[in-house]
CSV table of C-alpha atoms in Angstrom, one decimal:
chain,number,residue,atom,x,y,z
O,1424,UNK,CA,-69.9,-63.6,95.7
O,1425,UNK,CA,-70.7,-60.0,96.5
O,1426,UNK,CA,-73.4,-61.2,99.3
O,1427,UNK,CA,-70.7,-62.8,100.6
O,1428,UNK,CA,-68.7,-59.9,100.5
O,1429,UNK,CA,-71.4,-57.7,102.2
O,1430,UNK,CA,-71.5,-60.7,104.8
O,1431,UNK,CA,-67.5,-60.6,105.3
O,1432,UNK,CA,-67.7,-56.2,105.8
O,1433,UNK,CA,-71.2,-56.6,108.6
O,1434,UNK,CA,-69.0,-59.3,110.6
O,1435,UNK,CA,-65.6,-57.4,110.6
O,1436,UNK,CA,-68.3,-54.4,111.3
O,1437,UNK,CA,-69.2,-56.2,114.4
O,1438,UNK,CA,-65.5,-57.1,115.4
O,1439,UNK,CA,-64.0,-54.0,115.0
O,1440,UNK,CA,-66.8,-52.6,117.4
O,1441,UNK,CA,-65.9,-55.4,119.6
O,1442,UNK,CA,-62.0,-55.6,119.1
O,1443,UNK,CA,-61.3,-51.5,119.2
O,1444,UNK,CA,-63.0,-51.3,122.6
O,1445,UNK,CA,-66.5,-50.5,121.2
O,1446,UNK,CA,-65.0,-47.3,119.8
O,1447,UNK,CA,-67.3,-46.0,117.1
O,1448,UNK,CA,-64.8,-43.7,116.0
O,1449,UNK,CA,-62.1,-46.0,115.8
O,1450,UNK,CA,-60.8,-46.0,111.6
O,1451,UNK,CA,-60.8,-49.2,111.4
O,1452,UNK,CA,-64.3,-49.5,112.6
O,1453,UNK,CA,-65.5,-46.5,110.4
O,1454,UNK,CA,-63.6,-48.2,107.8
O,1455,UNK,CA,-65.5,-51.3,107.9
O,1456,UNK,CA,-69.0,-49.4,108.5
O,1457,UNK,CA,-68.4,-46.9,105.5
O,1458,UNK,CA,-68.2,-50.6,103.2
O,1459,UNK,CA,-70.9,-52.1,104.7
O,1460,UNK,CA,-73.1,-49.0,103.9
O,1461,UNK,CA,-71.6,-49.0,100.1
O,1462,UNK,CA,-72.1,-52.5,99.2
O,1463,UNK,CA,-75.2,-52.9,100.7
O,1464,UNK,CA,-76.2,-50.0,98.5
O,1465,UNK,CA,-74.8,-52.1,95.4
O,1466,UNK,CA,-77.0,-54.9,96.7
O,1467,UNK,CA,-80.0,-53.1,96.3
O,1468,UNK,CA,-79.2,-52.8,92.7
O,1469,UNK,CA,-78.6,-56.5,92.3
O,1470,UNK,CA,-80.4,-57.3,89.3
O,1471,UNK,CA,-80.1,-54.5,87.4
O,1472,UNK,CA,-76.2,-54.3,87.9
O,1473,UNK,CA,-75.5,-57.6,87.6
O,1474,UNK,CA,-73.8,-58.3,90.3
O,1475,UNK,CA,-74.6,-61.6,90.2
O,1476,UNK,CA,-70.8,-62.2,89.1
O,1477,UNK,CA,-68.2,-59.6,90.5
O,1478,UNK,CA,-64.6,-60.3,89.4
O,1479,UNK,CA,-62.4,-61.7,91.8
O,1480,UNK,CA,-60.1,-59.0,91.9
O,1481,UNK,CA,-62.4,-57.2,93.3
O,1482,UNK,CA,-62.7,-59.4,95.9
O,1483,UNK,CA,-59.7,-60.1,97.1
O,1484,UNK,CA,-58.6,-56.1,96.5
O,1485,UNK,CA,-62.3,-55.3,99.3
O,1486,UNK,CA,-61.0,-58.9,101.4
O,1487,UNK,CA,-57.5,-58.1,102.0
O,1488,UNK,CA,-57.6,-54.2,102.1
O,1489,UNK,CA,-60.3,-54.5,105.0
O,1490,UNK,CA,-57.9,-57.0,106.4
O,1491,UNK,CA,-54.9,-55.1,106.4
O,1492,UNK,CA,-56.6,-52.1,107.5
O,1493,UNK,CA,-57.6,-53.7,110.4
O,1494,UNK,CA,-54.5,-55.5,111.3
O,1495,UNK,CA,-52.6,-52.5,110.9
O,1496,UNK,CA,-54.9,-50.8,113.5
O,1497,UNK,CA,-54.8,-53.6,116.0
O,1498,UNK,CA,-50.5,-53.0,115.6
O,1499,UNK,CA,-51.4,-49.3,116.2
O,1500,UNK,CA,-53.4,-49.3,119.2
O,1501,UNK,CA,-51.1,-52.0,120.7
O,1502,UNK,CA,-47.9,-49.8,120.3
O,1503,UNK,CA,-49.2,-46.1,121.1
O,1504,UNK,CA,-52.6,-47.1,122.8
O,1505,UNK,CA,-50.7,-48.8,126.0
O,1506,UNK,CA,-47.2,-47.5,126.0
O,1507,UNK,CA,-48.9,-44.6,127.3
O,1508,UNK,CA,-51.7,-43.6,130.2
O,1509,UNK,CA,-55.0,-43.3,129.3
O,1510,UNK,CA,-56.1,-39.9,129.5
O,1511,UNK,CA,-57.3,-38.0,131.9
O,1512,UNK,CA,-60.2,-36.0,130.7
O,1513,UNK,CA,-61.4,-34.6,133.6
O,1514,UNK,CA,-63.1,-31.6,132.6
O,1515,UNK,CA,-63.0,-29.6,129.3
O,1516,UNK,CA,-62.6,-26.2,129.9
O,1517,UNK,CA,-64.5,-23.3,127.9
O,1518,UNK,CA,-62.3,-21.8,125.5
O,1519,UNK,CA,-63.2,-17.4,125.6
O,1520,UNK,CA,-61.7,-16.2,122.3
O,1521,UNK,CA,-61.2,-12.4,121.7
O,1522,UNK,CA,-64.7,-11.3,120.1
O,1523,UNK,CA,-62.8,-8.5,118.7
O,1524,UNK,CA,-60.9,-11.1,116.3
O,1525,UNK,CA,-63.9,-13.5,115.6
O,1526,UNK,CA,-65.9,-10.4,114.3
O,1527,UNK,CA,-62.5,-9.8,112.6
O,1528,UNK,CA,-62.0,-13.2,111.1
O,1529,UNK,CA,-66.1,-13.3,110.4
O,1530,UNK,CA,-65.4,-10.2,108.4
O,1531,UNK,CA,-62.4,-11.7,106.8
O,1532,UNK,CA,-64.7,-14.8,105.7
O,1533,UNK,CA,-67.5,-12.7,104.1
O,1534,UNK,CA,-65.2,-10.7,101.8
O,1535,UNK,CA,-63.7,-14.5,101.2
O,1536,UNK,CA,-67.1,-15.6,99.8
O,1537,UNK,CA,-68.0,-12.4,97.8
O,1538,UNK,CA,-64.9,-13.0,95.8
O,1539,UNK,CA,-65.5,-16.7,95.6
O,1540,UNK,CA,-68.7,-16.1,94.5
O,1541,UNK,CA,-68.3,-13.2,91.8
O,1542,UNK,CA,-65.1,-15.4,90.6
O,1543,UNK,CA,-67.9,-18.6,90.2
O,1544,UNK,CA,-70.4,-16.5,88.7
O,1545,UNK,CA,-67.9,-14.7,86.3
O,1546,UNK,CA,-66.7,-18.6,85.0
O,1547,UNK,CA,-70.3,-19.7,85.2
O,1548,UNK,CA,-70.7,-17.3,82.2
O,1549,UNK,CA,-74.4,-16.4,83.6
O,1550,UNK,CA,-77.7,-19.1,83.6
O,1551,UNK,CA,-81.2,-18.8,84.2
O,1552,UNK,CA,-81.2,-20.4,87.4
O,1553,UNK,CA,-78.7,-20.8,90.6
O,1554,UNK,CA,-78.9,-24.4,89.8
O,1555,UNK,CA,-77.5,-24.1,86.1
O,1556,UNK,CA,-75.1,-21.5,87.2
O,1557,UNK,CA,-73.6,-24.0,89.6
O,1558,UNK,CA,-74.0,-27.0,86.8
O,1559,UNK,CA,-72.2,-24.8,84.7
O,1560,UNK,CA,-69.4,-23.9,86.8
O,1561,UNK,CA,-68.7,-27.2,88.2
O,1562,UNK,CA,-68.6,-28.6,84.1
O,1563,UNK,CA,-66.3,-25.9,83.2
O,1564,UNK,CA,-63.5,-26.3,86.3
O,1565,UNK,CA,-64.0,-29.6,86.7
O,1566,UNK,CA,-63.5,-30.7,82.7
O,1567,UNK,CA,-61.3,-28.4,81.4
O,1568,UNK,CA,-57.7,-26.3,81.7
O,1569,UNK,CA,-59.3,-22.9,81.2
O,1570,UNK,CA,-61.6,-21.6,84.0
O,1571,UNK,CA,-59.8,-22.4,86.5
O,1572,UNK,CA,-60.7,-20.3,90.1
O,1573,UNK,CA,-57.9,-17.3,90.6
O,1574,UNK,CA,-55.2,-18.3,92.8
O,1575,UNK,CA,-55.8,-15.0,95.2
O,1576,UNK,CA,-59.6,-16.9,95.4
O,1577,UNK,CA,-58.3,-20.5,96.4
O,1578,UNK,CA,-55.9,-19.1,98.8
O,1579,UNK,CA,-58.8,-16.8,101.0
O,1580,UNK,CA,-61.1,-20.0,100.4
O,1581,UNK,CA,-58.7,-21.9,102.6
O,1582,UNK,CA,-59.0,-19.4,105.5
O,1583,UNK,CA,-62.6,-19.7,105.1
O,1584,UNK,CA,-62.3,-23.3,105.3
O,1585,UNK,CA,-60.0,-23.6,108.3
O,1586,UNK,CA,-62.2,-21.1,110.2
O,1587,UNK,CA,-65.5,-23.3,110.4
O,1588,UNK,CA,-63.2,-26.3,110.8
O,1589,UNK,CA,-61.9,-24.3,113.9
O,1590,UNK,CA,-65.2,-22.6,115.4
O,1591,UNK,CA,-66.7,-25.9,114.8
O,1592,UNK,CA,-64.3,-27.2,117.6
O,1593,UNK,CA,-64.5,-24.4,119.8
O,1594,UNK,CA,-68.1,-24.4,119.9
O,1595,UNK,CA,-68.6,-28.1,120.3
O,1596,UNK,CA,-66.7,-27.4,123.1
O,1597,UNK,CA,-68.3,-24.6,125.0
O,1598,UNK,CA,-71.9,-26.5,124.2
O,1599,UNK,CA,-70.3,-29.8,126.1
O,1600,UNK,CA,-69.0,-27.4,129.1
O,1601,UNK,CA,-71.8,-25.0,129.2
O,1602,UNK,CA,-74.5,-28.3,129.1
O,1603,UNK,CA,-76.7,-25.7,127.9
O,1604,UNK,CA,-79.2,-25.9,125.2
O,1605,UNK,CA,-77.7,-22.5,123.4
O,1606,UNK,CA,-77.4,-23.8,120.2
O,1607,UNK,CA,-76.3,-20.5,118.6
O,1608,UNK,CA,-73.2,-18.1,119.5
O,1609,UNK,CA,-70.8,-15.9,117.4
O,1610,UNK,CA,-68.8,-19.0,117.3
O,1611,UNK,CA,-71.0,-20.8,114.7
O,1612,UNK,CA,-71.3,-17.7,112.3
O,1613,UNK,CA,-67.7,-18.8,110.6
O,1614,UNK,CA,-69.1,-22.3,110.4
O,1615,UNK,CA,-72.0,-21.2,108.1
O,1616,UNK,CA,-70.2,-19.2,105.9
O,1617,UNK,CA,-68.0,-22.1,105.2
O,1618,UNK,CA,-71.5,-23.9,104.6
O,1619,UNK,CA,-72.7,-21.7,102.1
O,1620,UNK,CA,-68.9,-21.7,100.5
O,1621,UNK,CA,-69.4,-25.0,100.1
O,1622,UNK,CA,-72.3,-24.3,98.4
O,1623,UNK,CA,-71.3,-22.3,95.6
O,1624,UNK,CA,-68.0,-24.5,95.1
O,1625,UNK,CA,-71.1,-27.1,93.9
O,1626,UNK,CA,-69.3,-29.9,96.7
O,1627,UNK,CA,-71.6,-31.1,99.4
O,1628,UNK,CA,-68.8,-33.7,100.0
O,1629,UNK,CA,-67.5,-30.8,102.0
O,1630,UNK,CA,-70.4,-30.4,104.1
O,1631,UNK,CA,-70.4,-34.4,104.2
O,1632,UNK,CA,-67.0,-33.9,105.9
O,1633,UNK,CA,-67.7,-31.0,107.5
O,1634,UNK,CA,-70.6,-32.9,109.5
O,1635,UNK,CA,-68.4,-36.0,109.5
O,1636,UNK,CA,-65.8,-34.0,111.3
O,1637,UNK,CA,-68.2,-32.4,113.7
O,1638,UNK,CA,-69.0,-36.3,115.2
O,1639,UNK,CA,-65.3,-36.7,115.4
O,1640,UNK,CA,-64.7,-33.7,117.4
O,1641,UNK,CA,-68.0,-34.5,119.5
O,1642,UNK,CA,-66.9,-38.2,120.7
O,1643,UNK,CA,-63.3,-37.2,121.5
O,1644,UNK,CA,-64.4,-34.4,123.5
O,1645,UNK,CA,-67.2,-36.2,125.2
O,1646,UNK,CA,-64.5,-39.2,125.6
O,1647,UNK,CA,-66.8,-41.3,124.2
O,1648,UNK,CA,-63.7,-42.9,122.4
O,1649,UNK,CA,-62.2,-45.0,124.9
O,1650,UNK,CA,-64.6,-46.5,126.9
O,1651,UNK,CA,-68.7,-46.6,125.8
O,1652,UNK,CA,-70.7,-46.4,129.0
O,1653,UNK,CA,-74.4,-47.2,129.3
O,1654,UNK,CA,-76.9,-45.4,127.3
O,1655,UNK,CA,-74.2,-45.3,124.4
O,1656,UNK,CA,-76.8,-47.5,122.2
O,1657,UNK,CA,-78.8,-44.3,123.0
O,1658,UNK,CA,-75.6,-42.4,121.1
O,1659,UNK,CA,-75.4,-44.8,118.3
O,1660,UNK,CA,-79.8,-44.7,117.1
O,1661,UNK,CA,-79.0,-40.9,117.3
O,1662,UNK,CA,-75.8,-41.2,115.2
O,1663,UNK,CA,-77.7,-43.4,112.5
O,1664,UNK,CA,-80.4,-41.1,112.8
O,1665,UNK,CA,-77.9,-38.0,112.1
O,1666,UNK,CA,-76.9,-40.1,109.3
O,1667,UNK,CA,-80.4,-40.6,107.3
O,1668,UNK,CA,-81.0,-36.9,107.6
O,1669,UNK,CA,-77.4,-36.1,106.1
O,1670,UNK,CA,-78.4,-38.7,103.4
O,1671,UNK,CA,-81.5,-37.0,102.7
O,1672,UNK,CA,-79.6,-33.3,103.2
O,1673,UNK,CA,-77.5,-34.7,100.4
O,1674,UNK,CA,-80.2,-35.6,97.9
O,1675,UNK,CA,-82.3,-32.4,98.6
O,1676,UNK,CA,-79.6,-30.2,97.4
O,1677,UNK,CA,-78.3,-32.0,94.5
O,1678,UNK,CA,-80.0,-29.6,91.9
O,1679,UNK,CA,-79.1,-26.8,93.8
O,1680,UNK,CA,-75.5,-27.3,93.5
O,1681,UNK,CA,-75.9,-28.0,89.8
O,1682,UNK,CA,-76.4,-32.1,89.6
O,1683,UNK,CA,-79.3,-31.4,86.8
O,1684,UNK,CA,-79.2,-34.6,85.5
O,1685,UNK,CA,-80.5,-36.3,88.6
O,1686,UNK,CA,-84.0,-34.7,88.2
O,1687,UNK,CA,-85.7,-37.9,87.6
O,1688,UNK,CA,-83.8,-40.0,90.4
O,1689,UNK,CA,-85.6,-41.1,93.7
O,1690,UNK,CA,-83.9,-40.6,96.8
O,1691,UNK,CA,-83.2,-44.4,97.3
O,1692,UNK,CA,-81.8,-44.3,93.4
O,1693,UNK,CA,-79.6,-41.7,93.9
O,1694,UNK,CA,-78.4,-42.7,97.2
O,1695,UNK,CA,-77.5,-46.0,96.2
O,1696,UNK,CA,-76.2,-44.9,92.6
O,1697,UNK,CA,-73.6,-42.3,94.7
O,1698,UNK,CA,-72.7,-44.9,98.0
O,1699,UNK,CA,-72.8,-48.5,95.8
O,1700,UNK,CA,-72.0,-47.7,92.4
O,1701,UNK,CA,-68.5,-47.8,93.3
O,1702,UNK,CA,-68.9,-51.1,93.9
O,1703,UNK,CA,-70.0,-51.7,90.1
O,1704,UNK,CA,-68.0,-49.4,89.1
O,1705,UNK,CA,-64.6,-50.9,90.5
O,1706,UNK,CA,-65.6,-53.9,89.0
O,1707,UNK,CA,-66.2,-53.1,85.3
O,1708,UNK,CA,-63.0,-51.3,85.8
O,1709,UNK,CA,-61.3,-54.2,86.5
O,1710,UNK,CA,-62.3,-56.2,84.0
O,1711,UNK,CA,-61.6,-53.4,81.4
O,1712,UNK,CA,-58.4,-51.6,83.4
O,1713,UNK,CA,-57.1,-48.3,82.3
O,1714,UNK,CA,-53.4,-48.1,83.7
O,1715,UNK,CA,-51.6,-44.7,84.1
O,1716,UNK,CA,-49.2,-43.1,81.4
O,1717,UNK,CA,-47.8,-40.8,84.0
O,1718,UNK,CA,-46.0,-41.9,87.3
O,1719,UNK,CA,-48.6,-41.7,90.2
O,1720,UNK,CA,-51.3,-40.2,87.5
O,1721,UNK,CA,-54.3,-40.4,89.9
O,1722,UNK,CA,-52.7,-41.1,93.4
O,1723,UNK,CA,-50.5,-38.2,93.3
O,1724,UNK,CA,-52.6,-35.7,91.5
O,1725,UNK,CA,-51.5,-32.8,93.4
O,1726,UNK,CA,-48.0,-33.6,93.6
O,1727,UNK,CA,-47.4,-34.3,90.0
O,1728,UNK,CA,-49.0,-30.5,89.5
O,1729,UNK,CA,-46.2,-28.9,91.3
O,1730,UNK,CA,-43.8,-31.1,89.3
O,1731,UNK,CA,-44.9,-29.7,86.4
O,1732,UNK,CA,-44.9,-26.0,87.2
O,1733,UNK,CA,-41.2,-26.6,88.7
O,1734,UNK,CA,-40.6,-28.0,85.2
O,1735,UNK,CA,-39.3,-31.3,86.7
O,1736,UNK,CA,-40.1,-34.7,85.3
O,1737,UNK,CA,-41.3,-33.7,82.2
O,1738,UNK,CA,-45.2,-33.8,83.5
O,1739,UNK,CA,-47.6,-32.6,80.8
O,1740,UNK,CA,-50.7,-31.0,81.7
O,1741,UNK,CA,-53.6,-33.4,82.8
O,1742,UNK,CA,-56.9,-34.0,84.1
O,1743,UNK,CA,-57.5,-36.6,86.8
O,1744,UNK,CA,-61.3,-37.0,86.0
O,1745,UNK,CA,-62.0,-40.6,85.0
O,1746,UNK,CA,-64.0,-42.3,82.7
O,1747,UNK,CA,-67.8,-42.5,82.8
O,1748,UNK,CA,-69.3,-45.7,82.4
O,1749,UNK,CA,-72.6,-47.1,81.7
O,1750,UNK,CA,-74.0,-50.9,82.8
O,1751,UNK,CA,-77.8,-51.4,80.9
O,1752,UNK,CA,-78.4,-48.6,79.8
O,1753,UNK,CA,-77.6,-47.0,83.6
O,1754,UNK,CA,-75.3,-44.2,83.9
O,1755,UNK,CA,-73.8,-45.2,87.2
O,1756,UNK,CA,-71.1,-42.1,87.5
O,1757,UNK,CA,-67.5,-41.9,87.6
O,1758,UNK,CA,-66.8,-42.5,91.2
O,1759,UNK,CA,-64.7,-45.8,91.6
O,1760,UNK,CA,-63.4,-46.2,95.3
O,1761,UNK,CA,-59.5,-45.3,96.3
O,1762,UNK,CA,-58.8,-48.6,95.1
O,1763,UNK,CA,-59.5,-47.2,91.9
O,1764,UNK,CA,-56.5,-44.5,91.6
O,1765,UNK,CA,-54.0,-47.1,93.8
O,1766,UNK,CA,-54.7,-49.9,91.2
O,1767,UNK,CA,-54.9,-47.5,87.9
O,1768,UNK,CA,-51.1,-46.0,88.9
O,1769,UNK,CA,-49.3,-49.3,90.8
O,1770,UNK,CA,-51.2,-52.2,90.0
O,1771,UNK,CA,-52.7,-54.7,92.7
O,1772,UNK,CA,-49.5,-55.2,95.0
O,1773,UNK,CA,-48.9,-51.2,95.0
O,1774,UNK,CA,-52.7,-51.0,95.2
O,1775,UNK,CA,-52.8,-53.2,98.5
O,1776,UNK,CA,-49.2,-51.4,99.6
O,1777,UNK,CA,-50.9,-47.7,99.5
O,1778,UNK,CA,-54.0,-49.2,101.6
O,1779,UNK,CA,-51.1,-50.4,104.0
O,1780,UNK,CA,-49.7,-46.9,103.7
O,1781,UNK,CA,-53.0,-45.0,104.5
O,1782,UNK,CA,-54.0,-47.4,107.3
O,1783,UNK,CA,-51.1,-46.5,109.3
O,1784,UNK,CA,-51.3,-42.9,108.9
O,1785,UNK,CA,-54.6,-42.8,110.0
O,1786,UNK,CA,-54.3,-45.4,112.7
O,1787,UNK,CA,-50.8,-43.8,113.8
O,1788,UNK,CA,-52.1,-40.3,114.3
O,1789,UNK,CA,-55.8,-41.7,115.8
O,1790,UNK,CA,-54.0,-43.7,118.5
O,1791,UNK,CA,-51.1,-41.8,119.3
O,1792,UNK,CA,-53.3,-39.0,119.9
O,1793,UNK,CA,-55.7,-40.8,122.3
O,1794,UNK,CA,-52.9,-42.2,124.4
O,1795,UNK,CA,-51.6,-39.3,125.3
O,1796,UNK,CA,-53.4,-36.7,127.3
O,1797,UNK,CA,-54.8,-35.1,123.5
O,1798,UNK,CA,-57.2,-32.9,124.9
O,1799,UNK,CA,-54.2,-31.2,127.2
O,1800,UNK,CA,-51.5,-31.1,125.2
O,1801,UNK,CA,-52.7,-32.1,121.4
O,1802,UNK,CA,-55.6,-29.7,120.8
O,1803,UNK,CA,-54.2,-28.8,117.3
O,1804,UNK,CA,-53.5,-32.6,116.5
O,1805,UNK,CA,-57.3,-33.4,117.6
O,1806,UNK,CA,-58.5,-30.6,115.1
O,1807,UNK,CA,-55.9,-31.5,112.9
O,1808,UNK,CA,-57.0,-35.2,113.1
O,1809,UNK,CA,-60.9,-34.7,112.7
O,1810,UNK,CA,-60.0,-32.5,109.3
O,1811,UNK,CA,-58.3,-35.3,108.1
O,1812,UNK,CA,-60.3,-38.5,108.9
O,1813,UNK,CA,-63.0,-37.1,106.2
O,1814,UNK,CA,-60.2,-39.7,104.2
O,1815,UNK,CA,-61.7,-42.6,105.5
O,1816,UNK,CA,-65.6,-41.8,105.5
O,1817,UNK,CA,-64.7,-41.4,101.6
O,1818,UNK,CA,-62.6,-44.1,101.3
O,1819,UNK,CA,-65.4,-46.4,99.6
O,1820,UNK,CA,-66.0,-43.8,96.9
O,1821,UNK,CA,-62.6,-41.9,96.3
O,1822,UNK,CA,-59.1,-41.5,97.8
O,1823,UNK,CA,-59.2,-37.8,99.4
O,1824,UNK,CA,-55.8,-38.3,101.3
O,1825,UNK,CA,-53.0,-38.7,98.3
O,1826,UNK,CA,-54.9,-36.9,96.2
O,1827,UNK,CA,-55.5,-34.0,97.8
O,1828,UNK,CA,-53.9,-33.9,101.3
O,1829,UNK,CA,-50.4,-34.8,99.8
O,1830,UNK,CA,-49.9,-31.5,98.6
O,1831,UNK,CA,-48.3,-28.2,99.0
O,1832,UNK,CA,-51.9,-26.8,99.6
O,1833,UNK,CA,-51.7,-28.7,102.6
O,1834,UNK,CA,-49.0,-27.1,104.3
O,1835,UNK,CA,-50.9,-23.9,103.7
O,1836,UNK,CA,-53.7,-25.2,105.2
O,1837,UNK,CA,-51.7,-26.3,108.6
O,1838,UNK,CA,-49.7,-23.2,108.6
O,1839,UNK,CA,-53.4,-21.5,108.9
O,1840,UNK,CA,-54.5,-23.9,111.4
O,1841,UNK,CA,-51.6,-23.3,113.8
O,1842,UNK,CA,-51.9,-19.9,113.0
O,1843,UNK,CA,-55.8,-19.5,113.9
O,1844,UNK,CA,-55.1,-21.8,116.9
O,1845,UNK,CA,-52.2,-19.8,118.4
O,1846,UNK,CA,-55.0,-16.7,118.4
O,1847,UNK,CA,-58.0,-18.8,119.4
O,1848,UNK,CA,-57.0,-20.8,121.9
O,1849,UNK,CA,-53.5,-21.1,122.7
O,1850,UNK,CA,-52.9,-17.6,123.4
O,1851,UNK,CA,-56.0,-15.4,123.3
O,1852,UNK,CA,-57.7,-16.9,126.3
O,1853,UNK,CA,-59.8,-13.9,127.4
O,1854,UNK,CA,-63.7,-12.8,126.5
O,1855,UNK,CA,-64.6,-9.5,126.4
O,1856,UNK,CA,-67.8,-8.6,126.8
């Protein structure tokens, strides 16, 4: 049943492409791609997973999410798509920021990461090696209550992390409009810093969002997004080939950032293990379910924090890590798919009801923003909209959106967005040299 599965995902693959105006930034197109890529990684663990015999709840949960995700879409683009003009992207237009306050905001950023990194290396408690210093850190604030980063730390981490997400746009940009092979300016400085943040925060799935973002941000500003003209094939062999070097980006650093226990693993192993264990995972889950104690337990992880620090609800303190399982003797992880947290806290109608939820958000804000003149008038939204799509890249492995993006850190984050973007380019509109 799970060929059949892969089968269903590389057809509605090949509709979507078809159906969304051979958009390849489209979500629901993305959405379908990202499975396709997962299962097929399960695949190549057939035998040795057993997937031979996949329960049908997970079936029907990967069937009629995909379908509702779609059909939500196709809703979408029908109401916002054609109600209004299609727009008019001329010519982008250089953004000139004040050098004066990006050598500011670079300097800002550094003194971010020193204090990031004494704060990891402080928690860390010392190691031999960058690699078990990372390990170390990630264990201790990932597992437990006590080493948690300081809160002065998380805040200045979130300017770092607007910053890159903000220069990346603005030099994306200016490389489109200058049609110049410069591939280095001031503007990618705050970028890289956010990089190596990223770094010693042990997450490449930042940098995996980061890059994920940066095609986001390319194809809307090329206008690649409505209407794929001829040599776009060229576009898509580059984009897969993007994608095989991020794959093998993503193994290479893996004991850097602390994942010591993947010594031994080969880069198809590990790959596959991290894309398609999911898959497995999901599926053992489901046939030995864990179900929440706490309302919204996974889902709402964020949410039900602030709860308890206002005292409401009577939330006890809790950590949303979940189980790690085993199938032959295989660790395969503990990285179970959104469905996962949807189906843990509301069962399988609230599971398929959140999907519904998250499909409209995304397809909302994705088709409302291309069918109005975005580049004109929704700048913010378009940089807003690329930081937040990350969602569904992830979706086959974990839920990013509830999780984290329903929060009260999130508010912080578009405050400093709007803030950054009033300075960079709504206002601040002059180079000096």
């Amino acid at each position: 049943m799970i060929i059949l599965l892969f089968l269903f995902f590389v057809f509605l693959t090949i509709i979507t492409y078809l159906l969304f105006g051979r958009d390849i930034i489209a979500p629901s197109f993305v959405f379908c791609a990202m499975y396709t890529f997962s299962i097929g990684c399960a695949l190549v663990n057939y035998q040795f997973w057993g997937l031979d015999i996949i329960t049908n709840q997970l079936f029907n949960i990967y069937f009629f999410g995909a379908i509702i995700f779609i059909v939500i879409g196709m809703v979408c683009k029908f109401l916002f798509a054609r109600r209004f003009v299609e727009p008019s992207v001329t010519g982008l237009k250089k953004i000139n920021v004040n050098q004066y306050f990006t050598v500011f905001m670079i300097l800002v950023n550094i003194f971010s990461l020193i204090v990031w990194i004494v704060n990891v290396y402080k928690i860390a408690g010392g190691g031999s090696s960058f690699s078990s210093i990372m390990e170390s850190f990630r264990l201790k604030t990932s597992y437990g209550f006590q080493d948690n980063m300081p809160s002065y730390a998380e805040q200045l981490s979130k300017v770092i992390t607007v910053s890159g997400y903000m220069y990346c746009f603005i030099y994306i940009n200016n490389l489109i409009v200058s049609n110049q092979k410069k591939f280095f300016d001031l503007s990618l400085i705050n970028p890289i810093i956010y990089i190596v943040f990223s770094l010693f925060s042990s997450n490449r799935l930042n940098i995996l969002n980061f890059i994920a973002t940066t095609v986001i941000y390319y194809c809307l500003l090329k206008n690649v997004e409505i209407k794929l003209k001829k040599g776009s094939m060229l576009l898509i062999v580059k984009l897969m080939l993007l994608f095989l070097t991020v794959m093998l980006f993503f193994y290479g650093i893996r004991l850097l950032v602390g994942r010591l226990e993947s010594t031994n693993s080969n880069l198809i192993e590990y790959i596959t293990k991290y894309a398609g264990g999911p898959v497995k995972l999901f599926d053992l889950y489901l046939q030995n379910p864990i179900h929440s104690s706490i309302w919204g337990q996974q889902t709402f992880v964020s949410i039900n924090q602030l709860f308890r620090k206002l005292n409401m609800f009577n939330i006890p303190e809790y950590l949303a890590n979940k189980e790690f399982r085993t199938f032959n003797g295989f660790d395969l992880g503990n990285v179970y798919s959104a469905y996962r947290n949807w189906y843990e806290d509301f069962g399988y109608g609230g599971c398929l009801l959140m999907q519904g939820f998250f499909s409209l958000f995304f397809n909302g804000f994705y088709y409302k923003l291309i069918g109005s003149n975005y580049y004109d008038k929704s700048k913010l939204g378009l940089i807003i909209y690329g930081y937040l799509s990350c969602a569904i890249f992830l979706h086959p492995i974990d839920d990013e959106f509830f999780r984290i993006d329903i929060s009260i850190g999130f508010i912080i984050y578009l405050v400093v967005f709007w803030v950054l973007y009033v300075f960079l380019i709504k206002k601040i509109n002059v180079r000096l040299q």
